[in-house]
């Protein structure tokens, strides 16, 4: 299917979503279930020279024939951990290109190491900028995106970045000959759905009615579909594109802005947070270091296991405990002096629904004057109140993934970071 027809088809899908071209968000977008699409193509896969220095007939790669990687969105919460993990744990890396709309000051410290680090300020919505960054690389790790469930960005912008931006990354790989693409998808491609159905310790093959209305999950579902359907396309040079999508649940760890927001909220409330969600609602969480490690492992193994991994989705998981969103956050905030008031929600659910709706109304009324984007809105309340946990070992079975960080280590690292948040904000 030619590219323009492929994007047009997605465009129709997006309109089903009630997306930008469809006016309001009256529509729904549906997905073909948690297993994602499997499209396996037979074809010769170019095996990257295992030993640096031997260049085979691969059109892309660093000077000594070792892989060059592009980390699109490499300055974000997850992206920074992926960048640091690549530099620490990918011995074959000769060049790392970090492509992001907003380059971080911390990048300068990376330029003194043995790996050539190139920071590229660019926009994934600009196809030519993406193509220029991707040209000559071996693998792209695409974590760039607008993670917005608070109404900060318009549905059009979310679509443009998350869907069109991902399409631009795919086309850049095809046009420049990059053969491997790892995409950071999300649990939200699956759920929670608009009906509030729980997803209790499910896996990549668990049946679930993945129906969404909110711009963010819709955009992630569409982008993931584009990535999986691109698997097997011929890239420049005639080799097949090998793609893979990773679905983290709620990521936590050093640099997590929402955790920082909860901490500051608690400090403002005299060291207290007030329970709004029943403790019985389980929410899947995964440590950012383990998510980064899974990305690095997939980028490394994708060429050797293309037939097995190409076109596949994998949930990101580790040994983080199953808890409600608020109770899980208290694992880190309690040692930092906060306490969660109430063993049950202090407000009745109907009042929370009313307050969430009021926040949405205020956001709409105030938009011409200022951005009002509180944590509580109809969507975040619904997500927080719906059990969504995963239990799977697909990543372990397919490419030998094991969490790099134990729960205890993940917890300690996150606590240390939260403790540093207060001193860094003073
Ligand atoms: N945070 C989570 O809990 C979570 C969970 C599951 C999946 N994800 C996915 O992981 C990815 C990273 O999420 P995050 O939490 O690190 O978000 P983040 O906002 O911290 O990082 C996103 C990065 O993408 C960059 N970016 C945004 N728009 C861009 C554009 N137009 N061009 C180039 N770069 C652009 C941003 O500058 C930022 O550095 C996203 O795709 C998100 O959907 C996040
Ligand atoms: C105000 C209360 C109701 C409070 O408990 C709300 C919490 C709410 C802000 C978070 C609850 C669940 C979070 C989401 C979840 O962890 C998974 C996500 C997928 C990822 O791709 C993006 C982030 C997120 C949507 C995450 C956002 C914050 C919550 C909704």
mmCIF file of N, CA and C in Angstrom, residues 60 63 88 122 186 232 277 307 344 379 406:
data_model
loop_
_atom_site.group_PDB
_atom_site.id
_atom_site.type_symbol
_atom_site.label_atom_id
_atom_site.label_comp_id
_atom_site.label_asym_id
_atom_site.label_seq_id
_atom_site.Cartn_x
_atom_site.Cartn_y
_atom_site.Cartn_z
ATOM 1 N N UNK A 60 24.138 1.651 6.215
ATOM 2 C CA UNK A 60 24.233 2.662 7.297
ATOM 3 C C UNK A 60 25.141 2.114 8.380
ATOM 4 N N UNK A 63 31.580 4.783 11.595
ATOM 5 C CA UNK A 63 32.840 4.702 10.841
ATOM 6 C C UNK A 63 33.388 3.276 10.872
ATOM 7 N N UNK A 88 26.132 3.536 28.593
ATOM 8 C CA UNK A 88 26.731 2.688 29.639
ATOM 9 C C UNK A 88 26.756 1.219 29.235
ATOM 10 N N UNK A 122 15.554 19.298 16.816
ATOM 11 C CA UNK A 122 14.673 19.116 15.673
ATOM 12 C C UNK A 122 13.286 18.730 16.086
ATOM 13 N N UNK A 186 2.583 2.599 24.547
ATOM 14 C CA UNK A 186 2.076 2.813 25.906
ATOM 15 C C UNK A 186 1.006 1.784 26.244
ATOM 16 N N UNK A 232 8.667 -4.918 7.732
ATOM 17 C CA UNK A 232 8.789 -5.670 6.488
ATOM 18 C C UNK A 232 8.867 -4.790 5.260
ATOM 19 N N UNK A 277 -8.527 7.674 45.602
ATOM 20 C CA UNK A 277 -8.752 6.446 44.838
ATOM 21 C C UNK A 277 -8.773 5.258 45.797
ATOM 22 N N UNK A 307 12.978 -12.117 12.728
ATOM 23 C CA UNK A 307 11.800 -12.929 12.348
ATOM 24 C C UNK A 307 10.856 -13.088 13.531
ATOM 25 N N UNK A 344 -9.811 5.075 53.120
ATOM 26 C CA UNK A 344 -10.745 5.056 51.993
ATOM 27 C C UNK A 344 -10.760 6.463 51.403
ATOM 28 N N UNK A 379 -10.663 12.548 32.611
ATOM 29 C CA UNK A 379 -9.884 11.427 32.070
ATOM 30 C C UNK A 379 -8.949 10.839 33.118
ATOM 31 N N UNK A 406 16.228 -4.143 40.622
ATOM 32 C CA UNK A 406 15.238 -4.796 41.489
ATOM 33 C C UNK A 406 14.240 -3.750 41.984
#
